[in-house]
Amino acid sequence: MSPEPPGRDMRARASLLVIYSTRAEECRDFYEELGLGFREERHGGGHEHVAAELPGGLVLEIYPATAERATGFLRIGFDLDGDASPGLPRGRHVLVDPDGRKVEVNVR
């Protein structure tokens, strides 16, 4: 009998995704077109950024990039209801955000 695969009994779920962008405002606009609603935030003495909470509790934050913090290649996926899609027909679409990240959108 083979050992159990790692994470099989894990009860974790993703709760936070942080993007550091040199084009933070353009990224905010891009993700807002997909239906995300952002609010401006600042935690303590940290940097100003925007955050959107998705159904299920995942929080997507977009911070301005710094020399020490920049998000490189990343692929993100979203499932959208047909009524909420940004003019996309039903089906799978691969878009590119202002920083060049691939964003997979499945319109149901």
Backbone as JSON Lines, residues from 0, in Angstrom:
{"i":0,"aa":"M","n":[0.85,-1.17,0.0],"ca":[0.0,0.0,0.0],"c":[0.9,1.24,0.0]}
{"i":1,"aa":"S","n":[0.6,2.2,-0.85],"ca":[1.42,3.41,-0.92],"c":[1.02,4.39,0.17]}
{"i":2,"aa":"P","n":[1.96,5.25,0.58],"ca":[1.64,6.23,1.62],"c":[0.61,7.23,1.12]}
{"i":3,"aa":"E","n":[-0.09,7.83,2.06],"ca":[-1.08,8.86,1.72],"c":[-0.39,10.05,1.06]}
{"i":4,"aa":"P","n":[-1.0,10.64,0.02],"ca":[-0.39,11.82,-0.58],"c":[-0.4,12.98,0.41]}
{"i":5,"aa":"P","n":[0.62,13.84,0.34],"ca":[0.67,14.98,1.26],"c":[-0.58,15.85,1.12]}
{"i":6,"aa":"G","n":[-1.09,16.31,2.25],"ca":[-2.21,17.23,2.24],"c":[-3.58,16.59,2.07]}
{"i":7,"aa":"R","n":[-3.63,15.28,1.98],"ca":[-4.92,14.63,1.72],"c":[-5.93,14.94,2.82]}
{"i":8,"aa":"D","n":[-5.5,14.95,4.07],"ca":[-6.41,15.24,5.16],"c":[-6.33,16.69,5.61]}
{"i":9,"aa":"M","n":[-5.66,17.52,4.85],"ca":[-5.49,18.92,5.22],"c":[-6.82,19.64,5.17]}
{"i":10,"aa":"R","n":[-7.05,20.48,6.15],"ca":[-8.28,21.24,6.21],"c":[-8.02,22.72,5.94]}
{"i":11,"aa":"A","n":[-6.98,23.02,5.22],"ca":[-6.62,24.41,4.93],"c":[-7.33,24.9,3.67]}
{"i":12,"aa":"R","n":[-7.5,26.2,3.58],"ca":[-8.0,26.83,2.37],"c":[-7.25,28.14,2.2]}
{"i":13,"aa":"A","n":[-7.13,28.59,1.0],"ca":[-6.43,29.85,0.74],"c":[-7.25,31.0,1.32]}
{"i":14,"aa":"S","n":[-6.56,31.93,1.99],"ca":[-7.28,33.06,2.58],"c":[-6.7,34.41,2.17]}
{"i":15,"aa":"L","n":[-5.49,34.41,1.61],"ca":[-4.85,35.68,1.26],"c":[-3.95,35.5,0.05]}
{"i":16,"aa":"L","n":[-4.05,36.43,-0.88],"ca":[-3.15,36.49,-2.03],"c":[-2.72,37.94,-2.16]}
{"i":17,"aa":"V","n":[-1.41,38.2,-2.08],"ca":[-0.88,39.55,-2.15],"c":[-0.07,39.69,-3.43]}
{"i":18,"aa":"I","n":[-0.39,40.73,-4.19],"ca":[0.34,41.06,-5.41],"c":[1.05,42.38,-5.17]}
{"i":19,"aa":"Y","n":[2.35,42.41,-5.48],"ca":[3.13,43.64,-5.44],"c":[3.33,44.07,-6.88]}
{"i":20,"aa":"S","n":[2.84,45.26,-7.23],"ca":[2.81,45.67,-8.63],"c":[3.43,47.05,-8.84]}
{"i":21,"aa":"T","n":[4.16,47.18,-9.94],"ca":[4.66,48.5,-10.35],"c":[3.56,49.3,-11.02]}
{"i":22,"aa":"R","n":[2.44,48.66,-11.3],"ca":[1.29,49.3,-11.95],"c":[0.04,49.03,-11.13]}
{"i":23,"aa":"A","n":[0.12,49.34,-9.83],"ca":[-0.94,48.99,-8.89],"c":[-2.31,49.55,-9.28]}
{"i":24,"aa":"E","n":[-2.36,50.81,-9.69],"ca":[-3.65,51.4,-10.06],"c":[-4.25,50.72,-11.29]}
{"i":25,"aa":"E","n":[-3.41,50.43,-12.27],"ca":[-3.89,49.75,-13.47],"c":[-4.37,48.34,-13.14]}
{"i":26,"aa":"C","n":[-3.64,47.67,-12.23],"ca":[-4.07,46.33,-11.81],"c":[-5.41,46.4,-11.08]}
{"i":27,"aa":"R","n":[-5.56,47.4,-10.23],"ca":[-6.83,47.57,-9.53],"c":[-7.96,47.72,-10.55]}
{"i":28,"aa":"D","n":[-7.77,48.56,-11.54],"ca":[-8.79,48.76,-12.57],"c":[-9.09,47.45,-13.3]}
{"i":29,"aa":"F","n":[-8.05,46.69,-13.64],"ca":[-8.2,45.42,-14.35],"c":[-9.06,44.46,-13.54]}
{"i":30,"aa":"Y","n":[-8.72,44.26,-12.27],"ca":[-9.44,43.31,-11.44],"c":[-10.84,43.82,-11.09]}
{"i":31,"aa":"E","n":[-11.02,45.13,-11.02],"ca":[-12.37,45.67,-10.82],"c":[-13.25,45.35,-12.02]}
{"i":32,"aa":"E","n":[-12.69,45.36,-13.23],"ca":[-13.45,44.99,-14.42],"c":[-13.95,43.55,-14.34]}
{"i":33,"aa":"L","n":[-13.26,42.71,-13.56],"ca":[-13.69,41.32,-13.37],"c":[-14.74,41.21,-12.26]}
{"i":34,"aa":"G","n":[-15.06,42.33,-11.63],"ca":[-16.1,42.32,-10.62],"c":[-15.62,42.4,-9.19]}
{"i":35,"aa":"L","n":[-14.32,42.51,-8.96],"ca":[-13.82,42.62,-7.59],"c":[-14.03,44.03,-7.08]}
{"i":36,"aa":"G","n":[-14.44,44.15,-5.85],"ca":[-14.64,45.45,-5.23],"c":[-13.54,45.71,-4.21]}
{"i":37,"aa":"F","n":[-12.73,46.73,-4.45],"ca":[-11.59,47.02,-3.58],"c":[-11.9,48.13,-2.6]}
{"i":38,"aa":"R","n":[-11.22,48.07,-1.47],"ca":[-11.23,49.16,-0.5],"c":[-9.79,49.49,-0.17]}
{"i":39,"aa":"E","n":[-9.54,50.73,0.17],"ca":[-8.18,51.14,0.52],"c":[-7.92,50.77,1.97]}
{"i":40,"aa":"E","n":[-6.68,50.31,2.22],"ca":[-6.3,49.88,3.56],"c":[-4.88,50.32,3.89]}
{"i":41,"aa":"R","n":[-4.61,50.34,5.17],"ca":[-3.25,50.53,5.69],"c":[-3.26,49.9,7.07]}
{"i":42,"aa":"H","n":[-2.33,48.99,7.3],"ca":[-2.24,48.3,8.58],"c":[-1.1,48.9,9.39]}
{"i":43,"aa":"G","n":[-1.44,49.55,10.5],"ca":[-0.41,50.15,11.34],"c":[0.44,51.12,10.54]}
{"i":44,"aa":"G","n":[1.75,50.93,10.58],"ca":[2.67,51.8,9.85],"c":[3.01,51.26,8.46]}
{"i":45,"aa":"G","n":[2.24,50.28,7.97],"ca":[2.52,49.68,6.68],"c":[2.15,50.56,5.5]}
{"i":46,"aa":"H","n":[2.34,50.02,4.33],"ca":[2.06,50.75,3.1],"c":[0.57,50.76,2.78]}
{"i":47,"aa":"E","n":[0.13,51.84,2.14],"ca":[-1.24,51.88,1.64],"c":[-1.37,50.86,0.52]}
{"i":48,"aa":"H","n":[-2.52,50.22,0.46],"ca":[-2.8,49.22,-0.57],"c":[-4.3,49.09,-0.72]}
{"i":49,"aa":"V","n":[-4.74,48.25,-1.63],"ca":[-6.16,47.97,-1.79],"c":[-6.4,46.49,-1.54]}
{"i":50,"aa":"A","n":[-7.61,46.17,-1.09],"ca":[-7.97,44.79,-0.78],"c":[-9.39,44.52,-1.24]}
{"i":51,"aa":"A","n":[-9.61,43.3,-1.73],"ca":[-10.94,42.85,-2.13],"c":[-11.16,41.48,-1.5]}
{"i":52,"aa":"E","n":[-12.32,41.29,-0.89],"ca":[-12.66,39.98,-0.33],"c":[-13.59,39.27,-1.3]}
{"i":53,"aa":"L","n":[-13.2,38.08,-1.71],"ca":[-13.99,37.28,-2.64],"c":[-14.91,36.35,-1.87]}
{"i":54,"aa":"P","n":[-15.97,35.85,-2.52],"ca":[-16.82,34.86,-1.86],"c":[-15.95,33.69,-1.4]}
{"i":55,"aa":"G","n":[-16.2,33.2,-0.21],"ca":[-15.39,32.13,0.33],"c":[-14.29,32.64,1.24]}
{"i":56,"aa":"G","n":[-14.09,33.97,1.26],"ca":[-13.16,34.56,2.21],"c":[-11.77,34.89,1.71]}
{"i":57,"aa":"L","n":[-11.4,34.51,0.49],"ca":[-10.07,34.85,-0.01],"c":[-9.96,36.36,-0.16]}
{"i":58,"aa":"V","n":[-8.88,36.94,0.37],"ca":[-8.63,38.37,0.24],"c":[-7.49,38.56,-0.76]}
{"i":59,"aa":"L","n":[-7.74,39.38,-1.78],"ca":[-6.72,39.74,-2.75],"c":[-6.28,41.16,-2.44]}
{"i":60,"aa":"E","n":[-4.98,41.33,-2.16],"ca":[-4.44,42.66,-1.89],"c":[-3.46,43.03,-2.99]}
{"i":61,"aa":"I","n":[-3.48,44.31,-3.35],"ca":[-2.54,44.83,-4.34],"c":[-1.76,45.96,-3.67]}
{"i":62,"aa":"Y","n":[-0.45,45.76,-3.57],"ca":[0.46,46.74,-2.98],"c":[1.32,47.34,-4.08]}
{"i":63,"aa":"P","n":[1.71,48.59,-3.94],"ca":[2.73,49.13,-4.85],"c":[4.04,48.36,-4.64]}
{"i":64,"aa":"A","n":[4.69,47.99,-5.72],"ca":[5.96,47.26,-5.62],"c":[7.05,48.19,-5.11]}
{"i":65,"aa":"T","n":[8.03,47.58,-4.46],"ca":[9.24,48.28,-4.04],"c":[10.42,47.5,-4.59]}
{"i":66,"aa":"A","n":[11.62,48.01,-4.38],"ca":[12.82,47.3,-4.85],"c":[12.92,45.92,-4.21]}
{"i":67,"aa":"E","n":[12.46,45.8,-2.97],"ca":[12.54,44.53,-2.25],"c":[11.35,43.62,-2.5]}
{"i":68,"aa":"R","n":[10.23,44.22,-2.91],"ca":[9.01,43.44,-3.06],"c":[8.36,43.68,-4.4]}
{"i":69,"aa":"A","n":[8.4,42.68,-5.23],"ca":[7.71,42.71,-6.52],"c":[7.23,41.29,-6.82]}
{"i":70,"aa":"T","n":[6.02,41.17,-7.32],"ca":[5.48,39.86,-7.65],"c":[5.86,39.55,-9.09]}
{"i":71,"aa":"G","n":[6.52,38.43,-9.27],"ca":[6.89,38.01,-10.62],"c":[5.76,37.25,-11.27]}
{"i":72,"aa":"F","n":[6.11,36.2,-11.96],"ca":[5.11,35.41,-12.67],"c":[4.16,34.75,-11.69]}
{"i":73,"aa":"L","n":[2.9,34.81,-12.02],"ca":[1.86,34.26,-11.18],"c":[0.66,34.04,-12.09]}
{"i":74,"aa":"R","n":[-0.04,32.96,-11.89],"ca":[-1.27,32.73,-12.64],"c":[-2.4,32.67,-11.64]}
{"i":75,"aa":"I","n":[-3.46,33.4,-11.92],"ca":[-4.6,33.49,-11.03],"c":[-5.82,33.03,-11.8]}
{"i":76,"aa":"G","n":[-6.74,32.37,-11.12],"ca":[-7.96,31.94,-11.77],"c":[-9.19,32.39,-11.01]}
{"i":77,"aa":"F","n":[-10.22,32.77,-11.74],"ca":[-11.49,33.19,-11.16],"c":[-12.63,32.49,-11.88]}
{"i":78,"aa":"D","n":[-13.64,32.08,-11.13],"ca":[-14.9,31.63,-11.71],"c":[-15.89,32.77,-11.55]}
{"i":79,"aa":"L","n":[-16.52,33.15,-12.63],"ca":[-17.49,34.25,-12.6],"c":[-18.85,33.75,-13.04]}
{"i":80,"aa":"D","n":[-19.9,34.28,-12.41],"ca":[-21.25,34.01,-12.89],"c":[-21.45,34.81,-14.16]}
{"i":81,"aa":"G","n":[-22.19,34.27,-15.11],"ca":[-22.41,34.94,-16.38],"c":[-22.95,36.34,-16.25]}
{"i":82,"aa":"D","n":[-23.8,36.58,-15.24],"ca":[-24.39,37.9,-15.04],"c":[-23.35,38.92,-14.6]}
{"i":83,"aa":"A","n":[-22.26,38.46,-13.95],"ca":[-21.28,39.38,-13.38],"c":[-20.04,39.54,-14.25]}
{"i":84,"aa":"S","n":[-19.98,38.84,-15.37],"ca":[-18.76,38.87,-16.18],"c":[-18.62,40.2,-16.91]}
{"i":85,"aa":"P","n":[-17.37,40.59,-17.19],"ca":[-17.13,41.87,-17.87],"c":[-17.31,41.75,-19.38]}
{"i":86,"aa":"G","n":[-18.5,41.36,-19.82],"ca":[-18.77,41.26,-21.24],"c":[-18.16,40.05,-21.91]}
{"i":87,"aa":"L","n":[-17.74,39.06,-21.14],"ca":[-17.15,37.86,-21.71],"c":[-18.23,36.8,-21.89]}
{"i":88,"aa":"P","n":[-18.19,36.06,-23.0],"ca":[-19.15,34.98,-23.17],"c":[-18.82,33.82,-22.23]}
{"i":89,"aa":"R","n":[-19.77,32.93,-22.06],"ca":[-19.54,31.75,-21.22],"c":[-18.32,30.98,-21.74]}
{"i":90,"aa":"G","n":[-17.6,30.37,-20.81],"ca":[-16.45,29.56,-21.18],"c":[-15.19,30.06,-20.5]}
{"i":91,"aa":"R","n":[-14.08,29.46,-20.91],"ca":[-12.77,29.75,-20.31],"c":[-12.04,30.79,-21.15]}
{"i":92,"aa":"H","n":[-11.47,31.77,-20.47],"ca":[-10.72,32.84,-21.13],"c":[-9.41,33.05,-20.37]}
{"i":93,"aa":"V","n":[-8.34,33.31,-21.08],"ca":[-7.08,33.65,-20.43],"c":[-6.77,35.09,-20.8]}
{"i":94,"aa":"L","n":[-6.78,35.96,-19.79],"ca":[-6.51,37.38,-19.96],"c":[-5.12,37.65,-19.4]}
{"i":95,"aa":"V","n":[-4.64,38.85,-19.61],"ca":[-3.33,39.25,-19.09],"c":[-3.51,40.57,-18.35]}
{"i":96,"aa":"D","n":[-3.07,40.61,-17.07],"ca":[-3.22,41.85,-16.31],"c":[-2.12,42.84,-16.7]}
{"i":97,"aa":"P","n":[-2.18,44.08,-16.21],"ca":[-1.21,45.1,-16.62],"c":[0.25,44.75,-16.33]}
{"i":98,"aa":"D","n":[0.5,43.84,-15.37],"ca":[1.88,43.42,-15.08],"c":[2.3,42.2,-15.89]}
{"i":99,"aa":"G","n":[1.41,41.69,-16.73],"ca":[1.75,40.54,-17.57],"c":[1.4,39.19,-16.96]}
{"i":100,"aa":"R","n":[0.7,39.17,-15.82],"ca":[0.29,37.91,-15.22],"c":[-0.89,37.36,-15.97]}
{"i":101,"aa":"K","n":[-0.91,36.05,-16.19],"ca":[-2.06,35.42,-16.83],"c":[-3.17,35.26,-15.8]}
{"i":102,"aa":"V","n":[-4.37,35.61,-16.22],"ca":[-5.54,35.53,-15.37],"c":[-6.56,34.68,-16.1]}
{"i":103,"aa":"E","n":[-6.82,33.49,-15.56],"ca":[-7.78,32.59,-16.17],"c":[-9.17,32.9,-15.61]}
{"i":104,"aa":"V","n":[-10.12,33.12,-16.51],"ca":[-11.48,33.47,-16.12],"c":[-12.41,32.44,-16.72]}
{"i":105,"aa":"N","n":[-13.17,31.78,-15.86],"ca":[-14.17,30.82,-16.31],"c":[-15.53,31.44,-16.07]}
{"i":106,"aa":"V","n":[-16.22,31.79,-17.14],"ca":[-17.54,32.39,-17.02],"c":[-18.57,31.27,-17.09]}
{"i":107,"aa":"R","n":[-19.35,31.16,-16.01],"ca":[-20.34,30.08,-15.92],"c":[-21.69,30.57,-16.37]}
